XYZ file of C-alpha atoms in Angstrom:
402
model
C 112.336 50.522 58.145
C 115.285 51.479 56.618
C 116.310 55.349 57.495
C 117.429 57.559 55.223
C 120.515 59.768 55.850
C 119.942 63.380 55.680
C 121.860 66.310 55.136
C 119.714 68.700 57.173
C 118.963 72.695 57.056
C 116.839 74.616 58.897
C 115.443 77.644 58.733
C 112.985 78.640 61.756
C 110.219 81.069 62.114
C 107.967 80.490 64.793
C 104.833 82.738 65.806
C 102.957 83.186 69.029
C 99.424 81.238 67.675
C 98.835 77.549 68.386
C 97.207 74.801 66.850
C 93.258 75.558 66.041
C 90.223 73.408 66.420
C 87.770 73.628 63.604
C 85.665 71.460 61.518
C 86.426 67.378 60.996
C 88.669 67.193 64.116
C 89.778 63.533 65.165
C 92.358 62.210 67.548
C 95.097 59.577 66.508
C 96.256 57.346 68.975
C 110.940 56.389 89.660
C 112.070 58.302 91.852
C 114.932 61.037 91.306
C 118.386 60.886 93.715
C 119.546 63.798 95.293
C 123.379 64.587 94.529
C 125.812 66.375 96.118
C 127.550 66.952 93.088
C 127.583 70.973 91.683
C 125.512 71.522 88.947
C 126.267 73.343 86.085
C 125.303 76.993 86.070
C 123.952 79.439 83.292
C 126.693 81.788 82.783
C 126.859 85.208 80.649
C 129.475 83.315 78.813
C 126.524 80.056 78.210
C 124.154 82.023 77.648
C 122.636 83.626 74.504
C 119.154 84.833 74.685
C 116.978 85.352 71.306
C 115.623 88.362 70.568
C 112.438 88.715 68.974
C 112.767 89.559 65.077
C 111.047 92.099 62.991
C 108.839 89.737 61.648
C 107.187 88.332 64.404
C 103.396 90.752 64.577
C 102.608 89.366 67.973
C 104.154 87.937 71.286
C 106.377 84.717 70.564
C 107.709 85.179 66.878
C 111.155 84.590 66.333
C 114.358 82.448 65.253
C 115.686 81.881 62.084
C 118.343 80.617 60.256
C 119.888 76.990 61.215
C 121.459 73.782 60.139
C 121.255 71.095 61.523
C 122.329 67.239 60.552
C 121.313 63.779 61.052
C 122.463 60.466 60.427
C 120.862 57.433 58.639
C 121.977 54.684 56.087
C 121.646 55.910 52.537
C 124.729 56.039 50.047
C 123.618 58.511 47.653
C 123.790 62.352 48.439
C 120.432 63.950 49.585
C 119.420 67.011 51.424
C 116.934 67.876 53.951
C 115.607 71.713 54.921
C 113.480 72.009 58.359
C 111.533 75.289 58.456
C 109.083 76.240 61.068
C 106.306 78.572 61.655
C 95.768 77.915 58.891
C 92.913 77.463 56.289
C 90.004 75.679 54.479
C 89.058 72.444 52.600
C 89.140 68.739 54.133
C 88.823 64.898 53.486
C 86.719 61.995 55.345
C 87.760 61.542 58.995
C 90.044 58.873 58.804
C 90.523 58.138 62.595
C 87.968 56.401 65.001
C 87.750 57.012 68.783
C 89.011 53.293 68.988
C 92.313 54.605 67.528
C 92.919 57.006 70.086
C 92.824 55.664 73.766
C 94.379 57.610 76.900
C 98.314 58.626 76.937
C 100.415 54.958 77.454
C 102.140 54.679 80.645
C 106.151 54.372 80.180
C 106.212 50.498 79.105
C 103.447 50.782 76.364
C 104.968 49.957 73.323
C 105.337 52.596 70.096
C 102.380 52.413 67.980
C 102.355 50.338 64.591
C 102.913 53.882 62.806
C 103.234 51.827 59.060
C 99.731 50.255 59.538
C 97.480 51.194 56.360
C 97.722 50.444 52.775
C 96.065 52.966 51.034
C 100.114 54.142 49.854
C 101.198 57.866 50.684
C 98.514 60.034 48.692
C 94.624 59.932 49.047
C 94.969 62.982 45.883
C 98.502 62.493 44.546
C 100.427 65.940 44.078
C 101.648 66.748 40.533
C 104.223 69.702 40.967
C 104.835 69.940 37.315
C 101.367 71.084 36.569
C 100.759 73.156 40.487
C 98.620 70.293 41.553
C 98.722 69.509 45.465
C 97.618 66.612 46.701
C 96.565 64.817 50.108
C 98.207 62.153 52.312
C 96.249 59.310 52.746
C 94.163 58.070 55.765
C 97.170 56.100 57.147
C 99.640 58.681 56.075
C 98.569 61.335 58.433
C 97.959 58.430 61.132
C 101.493 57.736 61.020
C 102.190 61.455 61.676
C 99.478 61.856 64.257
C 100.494 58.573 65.961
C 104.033 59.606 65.996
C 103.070 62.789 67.854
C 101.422 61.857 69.949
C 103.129 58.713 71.368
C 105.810 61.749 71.667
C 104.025 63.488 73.791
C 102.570 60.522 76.078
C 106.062 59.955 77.181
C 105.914 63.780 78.182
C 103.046 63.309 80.510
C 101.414 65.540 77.534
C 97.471 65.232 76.147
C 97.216 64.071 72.574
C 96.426 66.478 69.308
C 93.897 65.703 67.224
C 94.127 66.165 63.668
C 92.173 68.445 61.980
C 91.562 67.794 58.078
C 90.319 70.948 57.515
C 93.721 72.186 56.754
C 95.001 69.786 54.129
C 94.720 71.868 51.175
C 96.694 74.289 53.112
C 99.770 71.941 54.500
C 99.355 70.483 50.475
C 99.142 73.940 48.900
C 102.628 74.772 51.233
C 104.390 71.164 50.464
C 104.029 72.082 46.593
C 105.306 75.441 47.112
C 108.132 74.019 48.582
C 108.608 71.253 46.325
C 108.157 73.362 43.352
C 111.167 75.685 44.240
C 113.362 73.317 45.813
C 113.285 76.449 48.927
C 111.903 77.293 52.401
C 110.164 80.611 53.641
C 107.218 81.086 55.795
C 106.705 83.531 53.770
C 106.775 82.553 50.300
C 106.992 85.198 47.810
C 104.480 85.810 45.403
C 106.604 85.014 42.396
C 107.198 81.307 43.546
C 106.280 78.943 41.327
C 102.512 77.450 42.335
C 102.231 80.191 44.439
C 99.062 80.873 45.965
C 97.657 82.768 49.372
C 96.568 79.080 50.873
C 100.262 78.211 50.295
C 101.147 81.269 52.041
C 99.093 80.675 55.131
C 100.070 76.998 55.478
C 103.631 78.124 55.250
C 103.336 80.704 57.675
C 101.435 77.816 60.022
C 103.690 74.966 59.725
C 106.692 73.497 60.593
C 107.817 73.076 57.503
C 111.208 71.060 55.582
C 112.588 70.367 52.036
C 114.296 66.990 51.157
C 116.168 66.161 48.161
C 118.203 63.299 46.714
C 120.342 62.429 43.874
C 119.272 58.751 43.264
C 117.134 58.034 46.173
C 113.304 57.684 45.553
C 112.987 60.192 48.045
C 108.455 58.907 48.008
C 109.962 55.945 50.084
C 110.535 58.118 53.244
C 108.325 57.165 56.110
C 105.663 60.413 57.225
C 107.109 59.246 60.764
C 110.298 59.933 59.848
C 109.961 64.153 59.048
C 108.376 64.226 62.516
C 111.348 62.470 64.210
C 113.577 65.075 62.363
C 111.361 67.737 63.493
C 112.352 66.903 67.020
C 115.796 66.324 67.193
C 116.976 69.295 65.179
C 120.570 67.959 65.309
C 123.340 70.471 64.549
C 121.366 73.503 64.606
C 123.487 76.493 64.666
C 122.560 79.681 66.980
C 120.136 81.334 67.312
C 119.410 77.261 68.384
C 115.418 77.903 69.723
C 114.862 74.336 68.707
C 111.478 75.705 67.596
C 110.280 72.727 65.629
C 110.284 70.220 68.929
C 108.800 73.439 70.976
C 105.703 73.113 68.930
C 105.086 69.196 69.156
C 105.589 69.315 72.621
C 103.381 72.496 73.570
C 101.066 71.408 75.991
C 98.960 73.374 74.835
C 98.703 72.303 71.332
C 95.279 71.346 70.029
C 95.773 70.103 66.338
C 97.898 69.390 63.018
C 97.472 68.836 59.810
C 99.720 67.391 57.382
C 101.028 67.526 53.354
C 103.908 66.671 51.873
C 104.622 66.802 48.056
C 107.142 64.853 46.326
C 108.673 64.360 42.564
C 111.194 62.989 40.030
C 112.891 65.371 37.650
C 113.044 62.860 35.632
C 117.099 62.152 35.766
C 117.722 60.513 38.577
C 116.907 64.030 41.510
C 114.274 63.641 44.155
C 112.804 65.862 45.651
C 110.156 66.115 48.726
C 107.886 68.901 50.384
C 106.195 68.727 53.629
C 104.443 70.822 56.235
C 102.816 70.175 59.622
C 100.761 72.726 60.466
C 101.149 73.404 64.318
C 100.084 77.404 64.527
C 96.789 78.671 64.648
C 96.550 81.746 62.943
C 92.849 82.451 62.918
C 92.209 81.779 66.873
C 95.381 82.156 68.963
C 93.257 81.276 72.245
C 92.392 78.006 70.688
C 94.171 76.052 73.124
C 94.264 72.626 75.186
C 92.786 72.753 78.661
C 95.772 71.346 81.006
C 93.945 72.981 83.994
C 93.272 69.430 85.270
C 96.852 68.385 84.667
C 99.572 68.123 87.142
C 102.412 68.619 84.641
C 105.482 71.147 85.898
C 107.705 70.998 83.404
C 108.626 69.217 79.779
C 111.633 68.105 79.495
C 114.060 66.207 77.005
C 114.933 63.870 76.713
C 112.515 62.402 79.490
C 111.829 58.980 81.318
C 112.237 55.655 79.057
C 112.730 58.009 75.601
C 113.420 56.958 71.881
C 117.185 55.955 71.700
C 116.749 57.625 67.689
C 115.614 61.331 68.878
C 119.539 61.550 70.796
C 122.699 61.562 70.129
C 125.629 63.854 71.115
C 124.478 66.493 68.226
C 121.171 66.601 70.082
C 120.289 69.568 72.301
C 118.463 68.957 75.571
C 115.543 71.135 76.812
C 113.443 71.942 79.734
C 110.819 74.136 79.803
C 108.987 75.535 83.323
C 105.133 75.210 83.621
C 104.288 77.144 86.590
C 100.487 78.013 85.594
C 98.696 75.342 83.666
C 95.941 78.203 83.478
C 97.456 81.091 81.684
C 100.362 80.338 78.691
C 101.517 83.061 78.634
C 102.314 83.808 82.171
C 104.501 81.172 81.831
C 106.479 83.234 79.427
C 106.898 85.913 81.975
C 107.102 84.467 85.350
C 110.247 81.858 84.319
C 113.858 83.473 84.786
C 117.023 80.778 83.408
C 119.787 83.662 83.658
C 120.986 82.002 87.007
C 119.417 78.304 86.173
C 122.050 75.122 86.967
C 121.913 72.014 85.263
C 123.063 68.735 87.014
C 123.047 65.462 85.138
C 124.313 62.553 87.767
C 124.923 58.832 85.997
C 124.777 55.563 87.929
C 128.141 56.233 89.630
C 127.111 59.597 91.050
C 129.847 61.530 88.205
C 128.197 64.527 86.854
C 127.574 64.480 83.334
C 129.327 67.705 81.121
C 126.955 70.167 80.132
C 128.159 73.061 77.588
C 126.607 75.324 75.261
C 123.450 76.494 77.654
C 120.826 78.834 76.015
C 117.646 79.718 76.774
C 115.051 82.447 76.301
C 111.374 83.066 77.087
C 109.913 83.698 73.334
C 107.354 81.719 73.001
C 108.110 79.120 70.190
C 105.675 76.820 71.101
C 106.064 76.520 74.969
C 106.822 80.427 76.456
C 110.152 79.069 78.004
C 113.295 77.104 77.105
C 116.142 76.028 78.557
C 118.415 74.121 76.525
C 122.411 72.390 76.068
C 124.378 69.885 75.189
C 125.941 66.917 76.908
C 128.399 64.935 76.540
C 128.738 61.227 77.037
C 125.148 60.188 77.394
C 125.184 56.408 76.676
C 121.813 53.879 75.855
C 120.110 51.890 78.842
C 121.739 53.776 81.394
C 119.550 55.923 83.575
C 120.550 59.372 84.290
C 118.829 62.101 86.938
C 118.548 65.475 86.070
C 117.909 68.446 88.990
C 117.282 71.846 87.378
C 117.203 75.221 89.478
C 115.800 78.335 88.051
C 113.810 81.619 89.112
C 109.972 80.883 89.428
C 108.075 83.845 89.874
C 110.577 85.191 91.866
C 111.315 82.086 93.731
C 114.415 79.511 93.530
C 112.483 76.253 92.415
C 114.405 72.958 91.925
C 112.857 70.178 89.305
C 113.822 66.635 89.200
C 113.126 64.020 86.834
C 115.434 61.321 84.824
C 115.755 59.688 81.471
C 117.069 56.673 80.606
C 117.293 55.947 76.403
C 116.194 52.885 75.201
């Protein structure tokens, strides 16, 4: 499918809660060398750790303001805005067990994630009159599919999506829509304001699209997700939030809206949310107890050749107890991490603007930078030293994009 080029903002506030299980829940679906080379090594200079703000009522708020951009093939001038940060109201379960199946190994293929022809709305949205609406069946499939093939190639469980909170992620998308603007917290003299808005805003990862002359209703569900993840661009504090949450291993659930319009003369416009925070049971979690997963890391193993490019941050996050989040929030030091990135010819790859912090935006821990040179079908190792409950651990894994 055609992409669409973006102009991208975001605007990140992320919160401590995770994904929550209620009512109508259904699920969508080598070895490392050593090197001898030195690594790269977090410096004062590197690094920039993110403080907390105001906002945040609980362990792991935080971030804001970012921009970010991304390429595609469109002519015509649009804009995107990313935002990150549940309740009531459902439709029929569109997913079967048959559609889920266990995580694919690293040659399964991506899912068909434009199967369904039921078009984009199951309610369509009218913004003009404060109407949300509902995605369709195959609408949030794509978005559930795309998730979670995401998170197969990160050794991750898959979400289920939980349709309980549609009229919330629809209530935010029109919110957005309506005011062409971002906020978690949307004020109360927004346009189609209303408190489920509020909450879904406050919930989601959410972003704002809009185009001069592009049918902006054409964009693939897929497609915000992928955007979601890359978060190319972003400018400090760069907590790269948005991918945090899809990644989480310890995410349980989404739900999705989106809500998009025609002013009539020729400027599109589009509003969408994915709810990823749970704000009504914060210890409604995934069991990874029975996991053997260490870390997440990005990009990882045989990964996407669309989620990189040199614009694209890379992250690692430590998970040194699969039985307690939060501990791994507090037991992970970076300040003296090193990052070494070896290519087929044993040269180390250049690593620059290293941040990290342990705040919770989605997974407790980050570490994160850019580097340069990374090329397609060429299959780089990665070794990764950092302070582990008071312990020098070394991780190694590669990635090779394809």
């Amino acid at each position: 499918m055609k992409k669409i080029f973006f102009t991208v903002l975001f605007v990140l506030v992320f919160l401590a809660a995770c994904g929550n299980a209620r009512n109508n829940i259904y699920s969508g679906l080598e070895d490392v060398d050593d090197t001898e080379e030195e690594p790269s090594e977090v410096t004062d200079e590197d690094h920039d750790k993110i403080e907390r703000p105001d906002e945040a009522p609980r362990p792991g708020g935080g971030g804001n303001g970012n921009s970010n951009d991304s390429d595609g093939s469109k002519d015509d001038d649009s804009e995107i805005h990313d935002d990150e940060t549940g309740d009531d109201d459902g439709s029929e379960n569109p997913v079967s067990d048959e559609d889920n199946g266990e995580n694919p190994d690293e040659n399964q293929e991506k899912p068909d994630e434009n199967q369904g022809e039921d078009g984009i709305y199951a309610l369509e949205p009218d913004v003009a009159k404060c109407t949300s609406g509902i995605p369709s069946d195959s609408e949030k499939l794509k978005v559930l599919n795309r998730i979670n093939y995401l998170r197969a190639i990160h050794k991750l469980k898959p979400v289920q999506y939980d349709d309980a909170y549609d009229e919330m992620t629809g209530e935010c998308a029109l919110v957005i829509a309506a005011n062409k603007n971002l906020s978690h917290t949307p004020e109360k003299s927004w346009k189609c304001w209303s408190q489920v808005a509020y909450d879904g805003c406050y919930s989601s990862n959410i972003s704002l699209a809009t185009a001069t002359n592009y049918d902006l209703s054409a964009t693939d569900s897929a497609e915000i997700v992928d955007g979601f993840m890359t978060e190319e661009n972003e400018v400090p504090p760069t907590t790269l939030g948005h991918r945090r949450w899809f990644i989480d291993p310890w995410l349980n659930s989404i739900a999705f809206g989106r809500a998009d319009y025609s002013d009539g003369s020729g400027h599109f416009v589009l509003g969408s949310a994915i709810r990823v925070i749970n704000r009504d049971d914060p210890n409604d979690q995934q069991d990874i107890s029975d996991t053997d997963i260490k870390f997440v890391a990005y990009p990882f193993e045989n990964y996407p050749q669309e989620l990189y490019n040199d614009n694209v941050m890379m992250s690692f996050t430590v998970i040194s107890d699969r039985n307690s989040k939060i501990n791994n929030g507090t037991n992970v030091d970076f300040a003296s991490a090193t990052i070494a990135i070896i290519d087929p010819a044993n040269k180390t790859m250049k690593v620059k603007g290293i941040e990290w912090d342990n705040q919770y935006y989605g997974v407790p821990n980050n570490l994160r930078w850019y580097t340069e040179g990374i090329k397609p079908n060429v299959k780089y190792n990665v070794t990764i030293k950092a302070q582990v409950n008071n312990n020098s651990e070394s991780y190694q894994y590669w990635f090779e994009l394809k």
